[in-house]
PDB file of C-alpha atoms and ligand atoms in Angstrom:
ATOM      1  CA  UNK A 397    -117.002-119.071-114.105  1.00  0.00           C
ATOM      2  CA  UNK A 398    -117.501-115.508-113.010  1.00  0.00           C
ATOM      3  CA  UNK A 399    -115.641-112.705-114.746  1.00  0.00           C
ATOM      4  CA  UNK A 400    -113.131-111.272-112.287  1.00  0.00           C
ATOM      5  CA  UNK A 401    -112.800-108.056-114.253  1.00  0.00           C
ATOM      6  CA  UNK A 402    -116.554-107.475-114.421  1.00  0.00           C
ATOM      7  CA  UNK A 403    -116.932-108.282-110.716  1.00  0.00           C
ATOM      8  CA  UNK A 404    -114.060-106.002-109.776  1.00  0.00           C
ATOM      9  CA  UNK A 405    -115.241-103.094-111.888  1.00  0.00           C
ATOM     10  CA  UNK A 406    -118.761-102.831-110.559  1.00  0.00           C
ATOM     11  CA  UNK A 407    -118.776-104.760-107.295  1.00  0.00           C
ATOM     12  CA  UNK A 408    -121.375-107.139-108.764  1.00  0.00           C
ATOM     13  CA  UNK A 409    -121.427-109.474-111.696  1.00  0.00           C
ATOM     14  CA  UNK A 410    -122.527-107.235-114.489  1.00  0.00           C
ATOM     15  CA  UNK A 411    -121.365-105.983-117.838  1.00  0.00           C
ATOM     16  CA  UNK A 412    -121.987-102.358-118.743  1.00  0.00           C
ATOM     17  CA  UNK A 413    -122.471-101.698-122.419  1.00  0.00           C
ATOM     18  CA  UNK A 414    -122.799 -98.511-124.459  1.00  0.00           C
ATOM     19  CA  UNK A 415    -124.567 -99.041-127.786  1.00  0.00           C
ATOM     20  CA  UNK A 416    -124.327 -96.029-130.109  1.00  0.00           C
ATOM     21  CA  UNK A 417    -126.913 -95.219-132.769  1.00  0.00           C
ATOM     22  CA  UNK A 418    -126.022 -94.862-136.468  1.00  0.00           C
ATOM     23  CA  UNK A 419    -122.728 -92.974-136.844  1.00  0.00           C
ATOM     24  CA  UNK A 420    -123.087 -90.379-139.600  1.00  0.00           C
ATOM     25  CA  UNK A 421    -120.127 -89.362-141.759  1.00  0.00           C
ATOM     26  CA  UNK A 422    -116.828 -87.788-140.844  1.00  0.00           C
ATOM     27  CA  UNK A 423    -118.375 -85.495-138.179  1.00  0.00           C
ATOM     28  CA  UNK A 424    -119.707 -88.543-136.317  1.00  0.00           C
ATOM     29  CA  UNK A 425    -116.412 -90.439-136.646  1.00  0.00           C
ATOM     30  CA  UNK A 426    -114.296 -87.461-135.542  1.00  0.00           C
ATOM     31  CA  UNK A 427    -116.495 -86.731-132.523  1.00  0.00           C
ATOM     32  CA  UNK A 428    -116.122 -90.334-131.382  1.00  0.00           C
ATOM     33  CA  UNK A 429    -112.365 -90.267-131.967  1.00  0.00           C
ATOM     34  CA  UNK A 430    -112.073 -87.199-129.736  1.00  0.00           C
ATOM     35  CA  UNK A 431    -114.523 -88.230-127.000  1.00  0.00           C
ATOM     36  CA  UNK A 432    -114.996 -91.977-126.729  1.00  0.00           C
ATOM     37  CA  UNK A 433    -112.131 -92.605-124.271  1.00  0.00           C
ATOM     38  CA  UNK A 434    -113.572 -90.018-121.871  1.00  0.00           C
ATOM     39  CA  UNK A 435    -117.095 -91.350-122.277  1.00  0.00           C
ATOM     40  CA  UNK A 436    -115.898 -94.897-121.503  1.00  0.00           C
ATOM     41  CA  UNK A 437    -114.097 -93.722-118.380  1.00  0.00           C
ATOM     42  CA  UNK A 438    -116.915 -91.476-117.134  1.00  0.00           C
ATOM     43  CA  UNK A 439    -119.536 -94.226-117.361  1.00  0.00           C
ATOM     44  CA  UNK A 440    -117.257 -97.233-116.581  1.00  0.00           C
ATOM     45  CA  UNK A 441    -118.209 -98.837-119.895  1.00  0.00           C
ATOM     46  CA  UNK A 442    -116.968-102.388-120.512  1.00  0.00           C
ATOM     47  CA  UNK A 443    -117.921-102.609-124.153  1.00  0.00           C
ATOM     48  CA  UNK A 444    -118.885-100.173-126.920  1.00  0.00           C
ATOM     49  CA  UNK A 445    -121.125-101.314-129.757  1.00  0.00           C
ATOM     50  CA  UNK A 446    -122.151 -99.010-132.598  1.00  0.00           C
ATOM     51  CA  UNK A 447    -124.171 -99.061-135.776  1.00  0.00           C
ATOM     52  CA  UNK A 448    -121.782 -98.004-138.559  1.00  0.00           C
ATOM     53  CA  UNK A 449    -123.964 -98.115-141.686  1.00  0.00           C
ATOM     54  CA  UNK A 450    -123.761 -94.346-142.311  1.00  0.00           C
ATOM     55  CA  UNK A 451    -120.207 -93.702-141.174  1.00  0.00           C
ATOM     56  CA  UNK A 452    -118.742 -93.042-144.639  1.00  0.00           C
ATOM     57  CA  UNK A 453    -120.175 -89.946-146.333  1.00  0.00           C
ATOM     58  CA  UNK A 454    -123.509 -90.423-144.568  1.00  0.00           C
ATOM     59  CA  UNK A 455    -124.486 -93.515-146.563  1.00  0.00           C
ATOM     60  CA  UNK A 456    -122.533 -96.761-146.315  1.00  0.00           C
ATOM     61  CA  UNK A 457    -119.386 -97.861-144.526  1.00  0.00           C
ATOM     62  CA  UNK A 458    -115.930 -98.294-146.067  1.00  0.00           C
ATOM     63  CA  UNK A 459    -113.362-100.649-144.559  1.00  0.00           C
ATOM     64  CA  UNK A 460    -111.160 -97.598-143.858  1.00  0.00           C
ATOM     65  CA  UNK A 461    -113.887 -95.921-141.779  1.00  0.00           C
ATOM     66  CA  UNK A 462    -114.633 -99.199-139.981  1.00  0.00           C
ATOM     67  CA  UNK A 463    -110.960 -99.489-138.972  1.00  0.00           C
ATOM     68  CA  UNK A 464    -111.003 -95.851-137.883  1.00  0.00           C
ATOM     69  CA  UNK A 465    -113.978 -96.588-135.612  1.00  0.00           C
ATOM     70  CA  UNK A 466    -112.241 -99.607-134.089  1.00  0.00           C
ATOM     71  CA  UNK A 467    -109.201 -97.451-133.284  1.00  0.00           C
ATOM     72  CA  UNK A 468    -111.495 -94.770-131.838  1.00  0.00           C
ATOM     73  CA  UNK A 469    -112.618 -97.354-129.242  1.00  0.00           C
ATOM     74  CA  UNK A 470    -115.681 -98.980-130.810  1.00  0.00           C
ATOM     75  CA  UNK A 471    -115.382-102.695-130.001  1.00  0.00           C
ATOM     76  CA  UNK A 472    -117.992-104.071-132.372  1.00  0.00           C
ATOM     77  CA  UNK A 473    -119.979-102.747-135.360  1.00  0.00           C
ATOM     78  CA  UNK A 474    -123.488-103.549-136.492  1.00  0.00           C
ATOM     79  CA  UNK A 475    -124.816-102.298-139.812  1.00  0.00           C
ATOM     80  CA  UNK A 476    -127.999-102.104-141.898  1.00  0.00           C
ATOM     81  CA  UNK A 477    -129.519-101.553-145.302  1.00  0.00           C
ATOM     82  CA  UNK A 478    -126.702 -99.218-146.484  1.00  0.00           C
ATOM     83  CA  UNK A 479    -123.900-101.691-145.816  1.00  0.00           C
ATOM     84  CA  UNK A 480    -123.495-102.682-149.469  1.00  0.00           C
ATOM     85  CA  UNK A 481    -122.589 -99.194-150.794  1.00  0.00           C
ATOM     86  CA  UNK A 482    -118.782 -99.643-150.789  1.00  0.00           C
ATOM     87  CA  UNK A 483    -117.493-102.740-152.546  1.00  0.00           C
ATOM     88  CA  UNK A 484    -114.432-103.087-150.273  1.00  0.00           C
ATOM     89  CA  UNK A 485    -116.879-103.854-147.456  1.00  0.00           C
ATOM     90  CA  UNK A 486    -117.773-107.214-149.020  1.00  0.00           C
ATOM     91  CA  UNK A 487    -114.350-108.768-148.280  1.00  0.00           C
ATOM     92  CA  UNK A 488    -114.119-106.881-144.994  1.00  0.00           C
ATOM     93  CA  UNK A 489    -117.397-108.429-143.809  1.00  0.00           C
ATOM     94  CA  UNK A 490    -116.035-111.884-144.656  1.00  0.00           C
ATOM     95  CA  UNK A 491    -112.711-111.396-142.889  1.00  0.00           C
ATOM     96  CA  UNK A 492    -113.427-109.191-139.860  1.00  0.00           C
ATOM     97  CA  UNK A 493    -114.897-110.826-136.755  1.00  0.00           C
ATOM     98  CA  UNK A 494    -115.989-107.560-135.137  1.00  0.00           C
ATOM     99  CA  UNK A 495    -118.709-106.650-137.638  1.00  0.00           C
ATOM    100  CA  UNK A 496    -122.103-108.085-138.598  1.00  0.00           C
ATOM    101  CA  UNK A 497    -124.587-107.274-141.369  1.00  0.00           C
ATOM    102  CA  UNK A 498    -128.318-108.025-141.212  1.00  0.00           C
ATOM    103  CA  UNK A 499    -128.827-111.781-140.867  1.00  0.00           C
ATOM    104  CA  UNK A 500    -131.952-111.949-143.023  1.00  0.00           C
ATOM    105  CA  UNK A 501    -130.271-111.315-146.389  1.00  0.00           C
ATOM    106  CA  UNK A 502    -130.521-114.379-148.633  1.00  0.00           C
ATOM    107  CA  UNK A 503    -127.874-117.098-148.293  1.00  0.00           C
ATOM    108  CA  UNK A 504    -124.690-116.201-150.138  1.00  0.00           C
ATOM    109  CA  UNK A 505    -124.538-112.569-148.993  1.00  0.00           C
ATOM    110  CA  UNK A 506    -121.032-111.648-147.772  1.00  0.00           C
ATOM    111  CA  UNK A 507    -120.337-111.599-144.046  1.00  0.00           C
ATOM    112  CA  UNK A 508    -122.395-112.925-141.172  1.00  0.00           C
ATOM    113  CA  UNK A 509    -125.594-111.935-139.396  1.00  0.00           C
ATOM    114  CA  UNK A 510    -124.390-112.768-135.911  1.00  0.00           C
ATOM    115  CA  UNK A 511    -121.060-113.206-134.205  1.00  0.00           C
ATOM    116  CA  UNK A 512    -119.709-113.967-130.751  1.00  0.00           C
ATOM    117  CA  UNK A 513    -117.456-111.271-129.360  1.00  0.00           C
ATOM    118  CA  UNK A 514    -114.815-112.460-126.914  1.00  0.00           C
ATOM    119  CA  UNK A 515    -112.547-110.165-124.939  1.00  0.00           C
ATOM    120  CA  UNK A 516    -110.257-110.734-121.966  1.00  0.00           C
ATOM    121  CA  UNK A 517    -112.128-110.153-118.698  1.00  0.00           C
ATOM    122  CA  UNK A 518    -115.611-110.221-120.243  1.00  0.00           C
ATOM    123  CA  UNK A 519    -118.071-113.047-120.831  1.00  0.00           C
ATOM    124  CA  UNK A 520    -118.694-114.007-124.451  1.00  0.00           C
ATOM    125  CA  UNK A 521    -121.271-111.771-126.091  1.00  0.00           C
ATOM    126  CA  UNK A 522    -123.368-112.678-129.141  1.00  0.00           C
ATOM    127  CA  UNK A 523    -124.316-109.734-131.351  1.00  0.00           C
ATOM    128  CA  UNK A 524    -127.137-110.254-133.840  1.00  0.00           C
ATOM    129  CA  UNK A 525    -128.210-107.846-136.590  1.00  0.00           C
ATOM    130  CA  UNK A 526    -131.535-108.090-138.445  1.00  0.00           C
ATOM    131  CA  UNK A 527    -133.383-105.811-140.847  1.00  0.00           C
ATOM    132  CA  UNK A 528    -137.076-104.959-140.599  1.00  0.00           C
ATOM    133  CA  UNK A 529    -139.424-105.461-143.542  1.00  0.00           C
ATOM    134  CA  UNK A 530    -142.092-102.815-142.959  1.00  0.00           C
ATOM    135  CA  UNK A 531    -141.451 -99.904-145.381  1.00  0.00           C
ATOM    136  CA  UNK A 532    -138.133-101.522-146.290  1.00  0.00           C
ATOM    137  CA  UNK A 533    -136.684-103.969-148.804  1.00  0.00           C
ATOM    138  CA  UNK A 534    -138.501-107.305-148.621  1.00  0.00           C
ATOM    139  CA  UNK A 535    -135.956-109.713-147.164  1.00  0.00           C
ATOM    140  CA  UNK A 536    -136.340-113.000-145.299  1.00  0.00           C
ATOM    141  CA  UNK A 537    -138.514-112.740-142.192  1.00  0.00           C
ATOM    142  CA  UNK A 538    -136.489-111.250-139.289  1.00  0.00           C
ATOM    143  CA  UNK A 539    -138.665-113.066-136.737  1.00  0.00           C
ATOM    144  CA  UNK A 540    -137.979-116.461-138.322  1.00  0.00           C
ATOM    145  CA  UNK A 541    -134.291-115.545-138.730  1.00  0.00           C
ATOM    146  CA  UNK A 542    -134.060-114.783-135.012  1.00  0.00           C
ATOM    147  CA  UNK A 543    -135.621-118.118-134.022  1.00  0.00           C
ATOM    148  CA  UNK A 544    -133.047-119.909-136.194  1.00  0.00           C
ATOM    149  CA  UNK A 545    -130.126-117.866-134.846  1.00  0.00           C
ATOM    150  CA  UNK A 546    -131.101-118.456-131.215  1.00  0.00           C
ATOM    151  CA  UNK A 547    -130.873-122.195-131.935  1.00  0.00           C
ATOM    152  CA  UNK A 548    -127.425-121.742-133.483  1.00  0.00           C
ATOM    153  CA  UNK A 549    -125.795-119.632-130.744  1.00  0.00           C
ATOM    154  CA  UNK A 550    -123.998-121.883-128.237  1.00  0.00           C
ATOM    155  CA  UNK A 551    -126.004-122.346-125.033  1.00  0.00           C
ATOM    156  CA  UNK A 552    -122.965-121.178-123.018  1.00  0.00           C
ATOM    157  CA  UNK A 553    -123.194-117.682-124.538  1.00  0.00           C
ATOM    158  CA  UNK A 554    -125.745-116.060-122.225  1.00  0.00           C
ATOM    159  CA  UNK A 555    -125.381-112.437-123.324  1.00  0.00           C
ATOM    160  CA  UNK A 556    -127.219-111.900-126.598  1.00  0.00           C
ATOM    161  CA  UNK A 557    -127.727-108.450-128.059  1.00  0.00           C
ATOM    162  CA  UNK A 558    -129.970-107.757-131.047  1.00  0.00           C
ATOM    163  CA  UNK A 559    -129.696-104.660-133.272  1.00  0.00           C
ATOM    164  CA  UNK A 560    -133.050-104.522-135.077  1.00  0.00           C
ATOM    165  CA  UNK A 561    -132.439-102.111-137.943  1.00  0.00           C
ATOM    166  CA  UNK A 562    -135.985-101.186-138.865  1.00  0.00           C
ATOM    167  CA  UNK A 563    -138.356 -98.383-139.736  1.00  0.00           C
ATOM    168  CA  UNK A 564    -141.590 -99.322-137.977  1.00  0.00           C
ATOM    169  CA  UNK A 565    -141.999 -98.993-134.225  1.00  0.00           C
ATOM    170  CA  UNK A 566    -144.618-101.775-134.185  1.00  0.00           C
ATOM    171  CA  UNK A 567    -142.246-104.234-135.863  1.00  0.00           C
ATOM    172  CA  UNK A 568    -139.501-103.383-133.375  1.00  0.00           C
ATOM    173  CA  UNK A 569    -141.810-103.732-130.371  1.00  0.00           C
ATOM    174  CA  UNK A 570    -143.221-107.027-131.665  1.00  0.00           C
ATOM    175  CA  UNK A 571    -139.750-108.549-132.030  1.00  0.00           C
ATOM    176  CA  UNK A 572    -138.780-107.351-128.555  1.00  0.00           C
ATOM    177  CA  UNK A 573    -141.875-108.978-127.004  1.00  0.00           C
ATOM    178  CA  UNK A 574    -141.234-112.195-128.923  1.00  0.00           C
ATOM    179  CA  UNK A 575    -137.685-112.276-127.536  1.00  0.00           C
ATOM    180  CA  UNK A 576    -138.383-111.065-123.976  1.00  0.00           C
ATOM    181  CA  UNK A 577    -136.443-113.289-121.581  1.00  0.00           C
ATOM    182  CA  UNK A 578    -134.600-115.007-124.433  1.00  0.00           C
ATOM    183  CA  UNK A 579    -132.065-112.285-125.276  1.00  0.00           C
ATOM    184  CA  UNK A 580    -130.360-109.582-123.213  1.00  0.00           C
ATOM    185  CA  UNK A 581    -131.364-106.612-125.352  1.00  0.00           C
ATOM    186  CA  UNK A 582    -133.331-105.639-128.451  1.00  0.00           C
ATOM    187  CA  UNK A 583    -132.243-102.199-129.626  1.00  0.00           C
ATOM    188  CA  UNK A 584    -133.560-100.381-132.648  1.00  0.00           C
ATOM    189  CA  UNK A 585    -131.505 -98.462-135.187  1.00  0.00           C
ATOM    190  CA  UNK A 586    -132.119 -96.913-138.651  1.00  0.00           C
ATOM    191  CA  UNK A 587    -134.476 -93.990-137.958  1.00  0.00           C
ATOM    192  CA  UNK A 588    -131.639 -91.869-136.468  1.00  0.00           C
ATOM    193  CA  UNK A 589    -134.176 -90.392-134.012  1.00  0.00           C
ATOM    194  CA  UNK A 590    -133.729 -91.376-130.385  1.00  0.00           C
ATOM    195  CA  UNK A 591    -136.872 -92.626-128.675  1.00  0.00           C
ATOM    196  CA  UNK A 592    -137.923 -92.052-125.064  1.00  0.00           C
ATOM    197  CA  UNK A 593    -138.966 -95.617-124.257  1.00  0.00           C
ATOM    198  CA  UNK A 594    -135.904 -97.420-122.871  1.00  0.00           C
ATOM    199  CA  UNK A 595    -137.034-100.070-120.400  1.00  0.00           C
ATOM    200  CA  UNK A 596    -136.387-103.602-119.210  1.00  0.00           C
ATOM    201  CA  UNK A 597    -139.273-105.854-120.291  1.00  0.00           C
ATOM    202  CA  UNK A 598    -140.816-108.168-117.623  1.00  0.00           C
ATOM    203  CA  UNK A 599    -138.703-111.229-118.465  1.00  0.00           C
ATOM    204  CA  UNK A 600    -135.400-109.305-118.478  1.00  0.00           C
ATOM    205  CA  UNK A 601    -134.799-108.017-122.004  1.00  0.00           C
ATOM    206  CA  UNK A 602    -133.616-104.405-122.348  1.00  0.00           C
ATOM    207  CA  UNK A 603    -135.499-102.588-125.092  1.00  0.00           C
ATOM    208  CA  UNK A 604    -135.401 -99.233-126.869  1.00  0.00           C
ATOM    209  CA  UNK A 605    -137.164 -98.501-130.151  1.00  0.00           C
ATOM    210  CA  UNK A 606    -134.333 -96.395-131.589  1.00  0.00           C
ATOM    211  CA  UNK A 607    -130.912 -95.479-130.256  1.00  0.00           C
ATOM    212  CA  UNK A 608    -130.676 -92.270-132.308  1.00  0.00           C
ATOM    213  CA  UNK A 609    -127.497 -91.244-134.124  1.00  0.00           C
ATOM    214  CA  UNK A 610    -123.992 -89.889-133.751  1.00  0.00           C
ATOM    215  CA  UNK A 611    -123.755 -86.993-136.183  1.00  0.00           C
ATOM    216  CA  UNK A 612    -124.649 -83.383-136.986  1.00  0.00           C
ATOM    217  CA  UNK A 613    -127.660 -82.247-134.982  1.00  0.00           C
ATOM    218  CA  UNK A 614    -128.975 -79.506-137.297  1.00  0.00           C
ATOM    219  CA  UNK A 615    -129.880 -81.940-140.033  1.00  0.00           C
ATOM    220  CA  UNK A 616    -132.339 -84.443-141.495  1.00  0.00           C
ATOM    221  CA  UNK A 617    -131.005 -87.727-140.081  1.00  0.00           C
ATOM    222  CA  UNK A 618    -127.477 -86.273-140.178  1.00  0.00           C
ATOM    223  CA  UNK A 619    -127.694 -84.876-143.714  1.00  0.00           C
ATOM    224  CA  UNK A 620    -127.928 -81.237-144.848  1.00  0.00           C
ATOM    225  CA  UNK A 621    -131.685 -80.438-144.919  1.00  0.00           C
ATOM    226  CA  UNK A 622    -131.551 -78.232-148.053  1.00  0.00           C
ATOM    227  CA  UNK A 623    -131.366 -80.915-150.797  1.00  0.00           C
ATOM    228  CA  UNK A 624    -133.803 -83.051-148.820  1.00  0.00           C
ATOM    229  CA  UNK A 625    -136.351 -80.212-148.717  1.00  0.00           C
ATOM    230  CA  UNK A 626    -135.796 -79.776-152.494  1.00  0.00           C
ATOM    231  CA  UNK A 627    -136.440 -83.451-153.069  1.00  0.00           C
ATOM    232  CA  UNK A 628    -139.687 -83.405-151.119  1.00  0.00           C
ATOM    233  CA  UNK A 629    -140.882 -80.138-152.698  1.00  0.00           C
ATOM    234  CA  UNK A 630    -139.735 -80.780-156.297  1.00  0.00           C
ATOM    235  CA  UNK A 631    -139.884 -84.572-156.383  1.00  0.00           C
ATOM    236  CA  UNK A 632    -136.583 -84.869-158.290  1.00  0.00           C
ATOM    237  CA  UNK A 633    -133.443 -86.732-157.156  1.00  0.00           C
ATOM    238  CA  UNK A 634    -130.882 -84.616-155.289  1.00  0.00           C
ATOM    239  CA  UNK A 635    -127.318 -85.138-154.151  1.00  0.00           C
ATOM    240  CA  UNK A 636    -127.339 -85.440-150.350  1.00  0.00           C
ATOM    241  CA  UNK A 637    -124.426 -84.285-148.191  1.00  0.00           C
ATOM    242  CA  UNK A 638    -123.532 -84.667-144.526  1.00  0.00           C
ATOM    243  CA  UNK A 639    -124.542 -81.559-142.526  1.00  0.00           C
ATOM    244  CA  UNK A 640    -122.175 -79.248-140.613  1.00  0.00           C
ATOM    245  CA  UNK A 641    -122.399 -77.791-137.126  1.00  0.00           C
ATOM    246  CA  UNK A 642    -122.811 -79.140-133.616  1.00  0.00           C
ATOM    247  CA  UNK A 643    -122.720 -82.880-133.075  1.00  0.00           C
ATOM    248  CA  UNK A 644    -124.946 -85.070-131.008  1.00  0.00           C
ATOM    249  CA  UNK A 645    -123.868 -88.504-129.803  1.00  0.00           C
ATOM    250  CA  UNK A 646    -126.741 -90.798-128.869  1.00  0.00           C
ATOM    251  CA  UNK A 647    -127.278 -94.353-127.760  1.00  0.00           C
ATOM    252  CA  UNK A 648    -128.176 -96.399-124.706  1.00  0.00           C
ATOM    253  CA  UNK A 649    -126.245 -97.610-121.680  1.00  0.00           C
ATOM    254  CA  UNK A 650    -127.360-100.912-120.190  1.00  0.00           C
ATOM    255  CA  UNK A 651    -126.234-103.334-117.486  1.00  0.00           C
ATOM    256  CA  UNK A 652    -126.407-107.073-118.014  1.00  0.00           C
ATOM    257  CA  UNK A 653    -126.018-109.882-115.511  1.00  0.00           C
ATOM    258  CA  UNK A 654    -122.969-111.700-116.801  1.00  0.00           C
ATOM    259  CA  UNK A 655    -124.099-115.202-115.841  1.00  0.00           C
ATOM    260  CA  UNK A 656    -127.775-115.152-116.905  1.00  0.00           C
ATOM    261  CA  UNK A 657    -127.483-112.450-119.580  1.00  0.00           C
ATOM    262  CA  UNK A 658    -130.594-110.717-118.178  1.00  0.00           C
ATOM    263  CA  UNK A 659    -130.769-106.933-118.289  1.00  0.00           C
ATOM    264  CA  UNK A 660    -130.715-105.081-114.985  1.00  0.00           C
ATOM    265  CA  UNK A 661    -131.200-101.578-116.347  1.00  0.00           C
ATOM    266  CA  UNK A 662    -131.164 -99.502-119.503  1.00  0.00           C
ATOM    267  CA  UNK A 663    -131.268 -95.781-120.120  1.00  0.00           C
ATOM    268  CA  UNK A 664    -131.017 -93.541-123.136  1.00  0.00           C
ATOM    269  CA  UNK A 665    -127.712 -91.686-123.387  1.00  0.00           C
ATOM    270  CA  UNK A 666    -126.814 -88.566-125.310  1.00  0.00           C
ATOM    271  CA  UNK A 667    -124.128 -85.918-125.362  1.00  0.00           C
ATOM    272  CA  UNK A 668    -123.895 -82.597-127.211  1.00  0.00           C
ATOM    273  CA  UNK A 669    -120.600 -81.487-128.654  1.00  0.00           C
ATOM    274  CA  UNK A 670    -120.432 -77.802-129.597  1.00  0.00           C
TER     275      UNK A 670
HETATM  276 FE1  FE2 B   2    -128.848 -95.263-140.712  1.00  0.00          FE
HETATM  277 FE1  FE2 B   3    -130.595 -97.777-142.276  1.00  0.00          FE
END
């Protein structure tokens, strides 16, 4: 049955989603707290998804920061390779429905790799998180994991959004082509650098290689460049810290047909905050 709220909001049956790239540290969290309500209103956003793997101190996510992001207006969190940094996250992943960790960790890992988000006035939305293997930890195959998950998701859930947390562009593109027409969106995270390739693939899957980040702009991936330069030049371990200064919020905004789940449009989104 059609969603009255979605129909009323846009005059057609579609769901408008903002997916934010990796949120980095307190600066990223605070900027969202101050601005997300306005952003939602300005763009008539129905649902906000965000990758939270760097939201606590730049590496990892604590349950406290996750709650803070939910109260800031993020509806659902995806994560990535840094999700295991804070031990309180293990129980949080098991108990909280609005968060997923990469699905291709071996069986027995806390939490879940996909979840169905249900909210009054919106169709059910499956969110799936997988980790790439190229230049990353060798986990189970994300392509095989996706095939299994697509069998498991109830047929009635037509909107299916994949966060592919991966390093290599080729791996991200390959997964998107494999899933074209079978999921609503394949969106990359992890590199923290927004790509200029948002498009709807021929069979109706929205794709973007990397959403970018929400964090300090004058930085290496959100962190202060100085210790990172030292590490590259001297080769010794350094203590990294979240950078200061102006913030950039980045992600993608996309429209999905709420009955078929197909993408109608996608565009990169970003906003500078002095
Ligand atoms: Fe990240
Ligand atoms: Fe990552």
